[in-house]
Coordinates of C-alpha atoms and ligand atoms in Angstrom, one line a residue:
X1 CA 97.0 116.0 134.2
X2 CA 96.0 112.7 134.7
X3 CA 91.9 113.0 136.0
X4 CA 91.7 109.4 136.6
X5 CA 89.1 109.0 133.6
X6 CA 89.4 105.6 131.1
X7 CA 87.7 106.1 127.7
X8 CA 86.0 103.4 126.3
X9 CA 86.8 103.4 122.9
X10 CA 84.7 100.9 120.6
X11 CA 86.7 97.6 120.4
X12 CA 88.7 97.8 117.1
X13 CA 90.0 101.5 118.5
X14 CA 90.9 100.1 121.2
X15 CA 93.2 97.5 120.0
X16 CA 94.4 99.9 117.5
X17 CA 98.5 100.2 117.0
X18 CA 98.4 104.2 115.9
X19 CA 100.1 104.8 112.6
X20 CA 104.1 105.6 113.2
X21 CA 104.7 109.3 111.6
X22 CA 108.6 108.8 112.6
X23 CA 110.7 110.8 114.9
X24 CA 109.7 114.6 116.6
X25 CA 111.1 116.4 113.6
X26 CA 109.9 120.1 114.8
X27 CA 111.9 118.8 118.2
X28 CA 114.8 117.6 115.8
X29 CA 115.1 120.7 113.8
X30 CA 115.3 123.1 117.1
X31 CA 118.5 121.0 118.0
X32 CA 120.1 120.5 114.9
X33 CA 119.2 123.2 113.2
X34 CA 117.6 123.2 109.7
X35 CA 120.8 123.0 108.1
X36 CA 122.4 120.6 110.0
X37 CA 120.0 117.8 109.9
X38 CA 119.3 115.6 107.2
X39 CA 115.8 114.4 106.8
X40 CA 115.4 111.0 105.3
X41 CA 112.6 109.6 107.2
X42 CA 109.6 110.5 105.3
X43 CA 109.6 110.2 101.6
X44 CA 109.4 113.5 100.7
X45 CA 110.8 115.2 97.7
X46 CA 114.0 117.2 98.1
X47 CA 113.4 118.7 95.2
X48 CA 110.1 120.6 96.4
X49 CA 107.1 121.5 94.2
X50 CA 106.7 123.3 90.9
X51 CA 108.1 127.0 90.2
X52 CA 104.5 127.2 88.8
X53 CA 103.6 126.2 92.8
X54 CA 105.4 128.8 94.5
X55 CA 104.1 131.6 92.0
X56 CA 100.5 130.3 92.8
X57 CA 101.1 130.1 96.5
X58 CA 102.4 134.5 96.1
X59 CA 99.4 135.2 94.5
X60 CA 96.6 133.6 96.8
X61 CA 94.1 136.0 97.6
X62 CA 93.9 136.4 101.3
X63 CA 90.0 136.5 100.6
X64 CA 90.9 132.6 100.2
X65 CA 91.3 132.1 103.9
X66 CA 88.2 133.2 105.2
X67 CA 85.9 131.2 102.9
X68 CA 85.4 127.5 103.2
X69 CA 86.9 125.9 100.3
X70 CA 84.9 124.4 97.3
X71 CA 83.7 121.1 98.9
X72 CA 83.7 119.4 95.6
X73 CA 87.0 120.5 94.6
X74 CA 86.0 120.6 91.0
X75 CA 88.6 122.5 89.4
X76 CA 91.4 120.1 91.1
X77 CA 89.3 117.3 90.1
X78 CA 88.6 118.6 86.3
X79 CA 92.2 118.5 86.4
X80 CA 93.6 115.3 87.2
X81 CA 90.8 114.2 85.4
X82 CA 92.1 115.6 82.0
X83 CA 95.6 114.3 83.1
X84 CA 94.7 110.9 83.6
X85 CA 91.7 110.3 81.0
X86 CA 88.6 110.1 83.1
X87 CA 86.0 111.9 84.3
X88 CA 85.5 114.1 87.2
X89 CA 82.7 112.7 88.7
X90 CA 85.1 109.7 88.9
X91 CA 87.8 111.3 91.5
X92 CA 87.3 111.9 94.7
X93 CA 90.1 114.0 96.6
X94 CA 91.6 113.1 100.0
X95 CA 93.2 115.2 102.6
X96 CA 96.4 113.2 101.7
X97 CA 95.9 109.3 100.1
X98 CA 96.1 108.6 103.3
X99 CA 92.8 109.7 104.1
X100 CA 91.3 107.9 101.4
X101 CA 92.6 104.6 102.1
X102 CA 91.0 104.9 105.4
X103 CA 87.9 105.9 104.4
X104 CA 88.0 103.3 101.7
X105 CA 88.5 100.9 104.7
X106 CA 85.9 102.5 106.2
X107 CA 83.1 102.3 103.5
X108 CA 83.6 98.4 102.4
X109 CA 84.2 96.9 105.3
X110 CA 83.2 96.1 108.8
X111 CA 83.2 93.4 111.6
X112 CA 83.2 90.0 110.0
X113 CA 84.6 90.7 107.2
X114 CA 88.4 90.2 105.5
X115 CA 91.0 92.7 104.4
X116 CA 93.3 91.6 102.0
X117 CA 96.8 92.9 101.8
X118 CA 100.4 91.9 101.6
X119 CA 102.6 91.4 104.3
X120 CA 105.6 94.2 104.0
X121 CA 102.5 96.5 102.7
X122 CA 102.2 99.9 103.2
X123 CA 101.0 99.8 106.5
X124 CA 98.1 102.3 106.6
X125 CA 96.4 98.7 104.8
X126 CA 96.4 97.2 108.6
X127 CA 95.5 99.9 110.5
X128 CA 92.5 100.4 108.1
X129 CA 91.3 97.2 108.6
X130 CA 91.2 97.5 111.9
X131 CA 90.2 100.5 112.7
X132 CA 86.9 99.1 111.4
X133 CA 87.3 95.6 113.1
X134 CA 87.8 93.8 110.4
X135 CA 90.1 90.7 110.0
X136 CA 92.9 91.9 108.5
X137 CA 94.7 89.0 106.3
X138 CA 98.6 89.0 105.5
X139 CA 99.1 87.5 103.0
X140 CA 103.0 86.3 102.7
X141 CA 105.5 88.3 101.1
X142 CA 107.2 86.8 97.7
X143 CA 110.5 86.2 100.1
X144 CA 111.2 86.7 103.7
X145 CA 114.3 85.7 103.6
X146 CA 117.2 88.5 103.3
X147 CA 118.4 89.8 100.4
X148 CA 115.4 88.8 98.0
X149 CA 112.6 90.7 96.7
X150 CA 109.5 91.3 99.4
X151 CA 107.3 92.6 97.0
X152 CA 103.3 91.2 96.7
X153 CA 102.9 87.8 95.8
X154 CA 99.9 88.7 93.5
X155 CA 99.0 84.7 93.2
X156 CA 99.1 84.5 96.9
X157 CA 96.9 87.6 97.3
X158 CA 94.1 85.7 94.6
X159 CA 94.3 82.7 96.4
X160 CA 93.3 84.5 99.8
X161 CA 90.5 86.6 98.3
X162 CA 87.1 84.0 99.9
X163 CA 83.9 84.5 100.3
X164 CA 84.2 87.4 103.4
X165 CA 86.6 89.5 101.7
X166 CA 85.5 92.7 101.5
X167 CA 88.9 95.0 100.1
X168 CA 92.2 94.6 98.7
X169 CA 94.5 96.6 99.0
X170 CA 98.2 96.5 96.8
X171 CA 100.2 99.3 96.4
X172 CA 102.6 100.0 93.5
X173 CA 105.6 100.5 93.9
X174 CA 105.1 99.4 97.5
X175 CA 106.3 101.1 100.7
X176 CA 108.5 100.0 102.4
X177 CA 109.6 97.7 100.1
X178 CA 110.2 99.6 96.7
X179 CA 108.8 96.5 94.6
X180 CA 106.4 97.1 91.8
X181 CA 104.6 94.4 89.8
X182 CA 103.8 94.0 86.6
X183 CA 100.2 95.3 85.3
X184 CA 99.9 92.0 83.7
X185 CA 100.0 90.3 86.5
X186 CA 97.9 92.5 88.2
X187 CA 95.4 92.2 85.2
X188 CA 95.3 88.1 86.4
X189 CA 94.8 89.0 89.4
X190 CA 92.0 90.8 88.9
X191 CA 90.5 88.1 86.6
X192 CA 90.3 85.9 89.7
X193 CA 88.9 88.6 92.1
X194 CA 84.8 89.2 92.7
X195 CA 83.7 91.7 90.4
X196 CA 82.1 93.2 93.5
X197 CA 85.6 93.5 96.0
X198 CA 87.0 96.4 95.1
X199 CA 90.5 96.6 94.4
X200 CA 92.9 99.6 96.1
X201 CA 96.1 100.0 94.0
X202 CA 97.8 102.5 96.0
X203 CA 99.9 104.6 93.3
X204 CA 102.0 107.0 95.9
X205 CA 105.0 106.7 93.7
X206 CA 103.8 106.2 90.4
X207 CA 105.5 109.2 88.8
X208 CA 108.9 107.4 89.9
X209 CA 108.2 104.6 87.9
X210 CA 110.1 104.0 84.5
X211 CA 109.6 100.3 83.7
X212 CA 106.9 100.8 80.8
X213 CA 105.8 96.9 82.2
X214 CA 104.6 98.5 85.4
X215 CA 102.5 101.3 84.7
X216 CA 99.7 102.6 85.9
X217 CA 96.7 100.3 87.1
X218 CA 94.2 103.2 85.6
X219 CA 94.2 101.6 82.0
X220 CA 92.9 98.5 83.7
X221 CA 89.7 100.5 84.8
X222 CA 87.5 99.6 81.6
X223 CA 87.7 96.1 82.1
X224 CA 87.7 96.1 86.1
X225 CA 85.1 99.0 87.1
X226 CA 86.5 97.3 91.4
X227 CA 89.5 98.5 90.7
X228 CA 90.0 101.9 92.6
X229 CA 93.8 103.7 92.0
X230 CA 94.7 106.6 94.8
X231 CA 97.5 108.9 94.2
X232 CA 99.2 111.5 95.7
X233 CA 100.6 115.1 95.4
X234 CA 103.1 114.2 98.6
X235 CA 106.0 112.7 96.8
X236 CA 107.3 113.4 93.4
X237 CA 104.8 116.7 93.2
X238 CA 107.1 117.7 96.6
X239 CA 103.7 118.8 98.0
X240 CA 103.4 116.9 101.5
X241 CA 102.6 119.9 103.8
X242 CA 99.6 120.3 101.8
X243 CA 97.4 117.2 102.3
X244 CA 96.7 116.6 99.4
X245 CA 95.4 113.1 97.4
X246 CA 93.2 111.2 95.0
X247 CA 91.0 108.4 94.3
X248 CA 90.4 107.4 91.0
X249 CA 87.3 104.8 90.8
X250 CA 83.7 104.0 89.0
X251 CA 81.3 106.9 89.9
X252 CA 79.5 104.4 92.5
X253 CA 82.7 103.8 94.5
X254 CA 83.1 107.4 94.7
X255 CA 79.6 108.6 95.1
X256 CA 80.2 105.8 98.7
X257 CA 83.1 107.9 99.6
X258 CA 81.6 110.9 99.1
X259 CA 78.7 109.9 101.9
X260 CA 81.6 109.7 104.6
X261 CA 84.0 112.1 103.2
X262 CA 84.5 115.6 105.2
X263 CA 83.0 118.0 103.1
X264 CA 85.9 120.5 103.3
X265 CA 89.1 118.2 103.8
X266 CA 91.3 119.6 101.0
X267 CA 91.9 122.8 102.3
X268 CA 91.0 126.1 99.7
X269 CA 95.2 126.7 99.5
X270 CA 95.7 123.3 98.5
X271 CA 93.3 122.9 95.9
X272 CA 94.8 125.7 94.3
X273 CA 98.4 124.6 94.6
X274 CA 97.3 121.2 93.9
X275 CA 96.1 122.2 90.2
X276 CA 99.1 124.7 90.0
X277 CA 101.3 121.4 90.0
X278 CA 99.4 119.4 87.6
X279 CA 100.3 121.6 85.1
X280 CA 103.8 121.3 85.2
X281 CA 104.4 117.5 84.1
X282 CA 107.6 119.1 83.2
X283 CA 108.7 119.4 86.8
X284 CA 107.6 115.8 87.8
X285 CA 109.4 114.7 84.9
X286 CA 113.1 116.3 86.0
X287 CA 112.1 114.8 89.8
X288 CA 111.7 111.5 88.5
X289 CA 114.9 111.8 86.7
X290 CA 117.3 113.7 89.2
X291 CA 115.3 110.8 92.1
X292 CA 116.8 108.3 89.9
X293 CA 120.6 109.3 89.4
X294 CA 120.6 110.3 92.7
X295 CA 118.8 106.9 94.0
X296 CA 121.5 105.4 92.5
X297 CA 124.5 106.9 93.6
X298 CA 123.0 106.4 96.8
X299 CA 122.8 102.9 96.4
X300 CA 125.8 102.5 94.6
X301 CA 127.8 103.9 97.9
X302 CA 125.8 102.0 100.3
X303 CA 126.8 98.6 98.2
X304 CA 130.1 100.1 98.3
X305 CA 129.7 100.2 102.2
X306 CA 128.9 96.3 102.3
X307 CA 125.2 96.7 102.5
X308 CA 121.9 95.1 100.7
X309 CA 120.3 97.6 98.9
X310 CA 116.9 96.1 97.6
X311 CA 116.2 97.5 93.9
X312 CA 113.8 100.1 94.5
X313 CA 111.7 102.4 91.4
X314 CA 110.4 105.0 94.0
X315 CA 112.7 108.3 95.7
X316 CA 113.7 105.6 98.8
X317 CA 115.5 102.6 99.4
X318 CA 115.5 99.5 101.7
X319 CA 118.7 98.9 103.3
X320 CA 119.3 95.0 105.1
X321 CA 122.6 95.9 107.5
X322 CA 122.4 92.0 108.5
X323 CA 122.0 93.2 112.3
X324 CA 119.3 95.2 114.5
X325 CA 119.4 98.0 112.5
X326 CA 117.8 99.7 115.7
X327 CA 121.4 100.7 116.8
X328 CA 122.4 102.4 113.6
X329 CA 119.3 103.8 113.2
X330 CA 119.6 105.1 116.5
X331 CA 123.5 106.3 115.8
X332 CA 122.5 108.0 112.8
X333 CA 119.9 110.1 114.7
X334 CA 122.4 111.4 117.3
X335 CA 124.2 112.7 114.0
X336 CA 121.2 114.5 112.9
X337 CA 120.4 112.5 110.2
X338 CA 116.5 111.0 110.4
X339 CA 116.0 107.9 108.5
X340 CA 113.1 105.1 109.3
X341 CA 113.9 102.1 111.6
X342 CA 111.8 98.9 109.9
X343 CA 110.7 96.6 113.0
X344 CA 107.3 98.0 112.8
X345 CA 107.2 96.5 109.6
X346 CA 108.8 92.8 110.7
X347 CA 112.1 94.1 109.2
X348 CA 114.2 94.8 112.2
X349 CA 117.5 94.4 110.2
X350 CA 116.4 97.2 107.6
X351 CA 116.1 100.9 107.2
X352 CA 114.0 102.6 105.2
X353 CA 116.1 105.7 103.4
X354 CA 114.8 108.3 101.5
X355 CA 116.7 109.9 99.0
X356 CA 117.8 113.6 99.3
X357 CA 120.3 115.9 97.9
X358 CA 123.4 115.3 97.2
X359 CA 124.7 116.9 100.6
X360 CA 121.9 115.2 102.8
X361 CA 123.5 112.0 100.8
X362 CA 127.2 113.0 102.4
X363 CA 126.0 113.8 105.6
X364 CA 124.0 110.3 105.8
X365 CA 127.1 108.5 104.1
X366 CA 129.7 110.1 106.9
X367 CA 127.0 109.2 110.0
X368 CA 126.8 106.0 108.6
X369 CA 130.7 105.2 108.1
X370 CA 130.7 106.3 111.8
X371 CA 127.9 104.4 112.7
X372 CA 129.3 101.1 111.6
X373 CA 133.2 101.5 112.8
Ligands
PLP1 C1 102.5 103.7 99.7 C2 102.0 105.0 100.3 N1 100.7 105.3 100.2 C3 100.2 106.4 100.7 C4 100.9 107.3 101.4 C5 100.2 108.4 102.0 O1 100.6 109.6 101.4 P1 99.8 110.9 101.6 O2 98.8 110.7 102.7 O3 100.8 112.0 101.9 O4 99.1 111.2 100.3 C6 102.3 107.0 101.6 C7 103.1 108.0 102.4 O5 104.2 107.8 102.7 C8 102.8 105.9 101.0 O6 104.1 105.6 101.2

């Protein structure tokens, strides 16, 4: 009903671009079906979350539900803690990473000040900027021209760090782009960074990553107390529906984020789910390698098809069709198969698709051969 009312939102709100969650999937699934629609838009992991998961989620006490959840998450955090080598009092959980890039936006910077990130970045980076009226600054991709690498130019990203910058964020691997960097290049990077900017490292898709040269940014933490590393039970953990992500940073970035973080934003179910995964590296382990065969028959078909498949180390891959992908995104989707149309991101010839199983694979490889004729 439209009441004639306008809301005054404070400026940066106002000139806000929302974050894109992709198509109406609950919408998609009632016509298609469940079975008959492939779902490749999202990252998520086909594979789904731990045996150990499922038996936790049978046995949660219903008592759960009526209790607010531990706001301090402790036994989640005491966790991931002992998985990764630090303490607890340095993780802060997220309802999602999502969350906690915002709020790390929201804590360091303000009006006046810069936002560092790459262009082709993941782009919650931009919106987080804004959303506190910063200035966010782009820095230029390694390559825009097709059929080269887009990743972060780490030397460009140091050379736009100045006096006003307040955050940088980098994420590794990168979506949309699939490109990692190397921690030794990161580990320059930092050398030429304030001590006091801190330094996101977005790790979404770290468990997909094989090449030992990449790692994790963590080890870097001794030498670089800025550096800040969020992760994320959404993608090879196959927990997205739960909400649930970390930080990793020195106590005093974390007791910040604690100031501004919702007491009670990792639900009671999640936490418990959460901690349930952590203990089965074993699962992540067979997700990372079943992502990778089946990443690259996936990519090995869609070369086949006369396509640019960008090298990727995460469960997705950028596809360059050398035309507005718009159309075949949109051709695909009348086939029931969802996959992520790139203009957003500057990349109007790409899509972004995730891998699946093998018969979401077929079903996207027929649309597609259809598509294209
Ligand atoms: C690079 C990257 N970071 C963070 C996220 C946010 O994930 P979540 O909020 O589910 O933890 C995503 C989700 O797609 C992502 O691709």
């Amino acid at each position: 009903m439209a009441t004639g009312f306008v809301p005054r939102p404070v400026p940066a709100i106002d000139r806000l671009r929302a974050y894109d969650p992709g198509h109406d999937l609950p919408a998609l699934r009632a016509r298609f079906g469940d079975d008959r629609l492939a779902e490749l838009g999202s990252n998520e992991s086909p594979f789904g979350p731990s045996p150990r998961v499922l038996a936790a989620l049978a046995q949660v006490d219903p008592a759960t539900l009526l209790r607010y959840p531990d706001p301090l998450g402790l036994g989640l955090r005491t966790a991931i803690a002992s998985t990764t080598g630090v303490a607890p009092d340095e993780v802060v959980l997220g309802n999602g990473s999502h969350e906690l890039l915002m709020l790390l936006g929201q804590c360091f910077a303000g009006p006046g000040d810069e936002v560092v990130f790459s262009e082709f970045g993941f782009a919650v980076f931009a919106i987080a900027a804004a959303a506190v009226g910063a200035t966010p600054v782009q820095v230029p991709a390694l390559s825009r021209a097709a059929r080269m690498p887009r990743g972060h130019d780490l030397e460009a990203i140091a050379a736009a760090v100045g006096p006003r910058t307040r955050l940088v964020y980098l994420a590794n691997p990168n979506n949309p782009t699939g490109t990692t960097f190397a921690r030794a290049d990161l580990e320059r990077l930092l050398a030429r960074i304030p001590a006091d900017v801190p330094v996101v490292v977005d790790e979404a898709y770290a468990e997909y990553v094989e090449d030992p040269a990449v790692g994790s940014a963590l080890v870097l933490r001794d030498r670089h107390p800025n550096l800040v590393v969020t992760r994320t039970f959404s993608k090879a953990h196959g927990l997205a529906g739960l909400r649930v992500g970390h930080a990793i940073a020195d106590r005093a970035v974390v007791d910040v984020v604690n100031r501004l973080r919702e007491s009670f934003n990792v639900n009671a179910v999640a936490l418990k789910l959460a901690e349930a995964a952590l203990a089965d590296p074993g699962h992540v382990a067979r997700v990372r390698e079943a992502t990778r065969r089946g990443r690259e028959a996936l990519a090995g078909e869609l070369t086949a098809m006369g396509l640019f498949v960008h090298p990727s180390s995460t469960n997705f891959l950028l596809v360059d069709f050398d035309r507005d992908a718009a159309l075949v995104e949109a051709a695909l989707l009348a086939r029931g198969v969802v996959v992520r149309p790139m203009g957003g991101y500057g990349l109007p010839t790409c899509l972004r698709i995730s891998t699946g199983t093998a018969r979401d694979h077929e079903r996207l490889l027929a649309a597609l051969a259809e598509a294209l004729a």
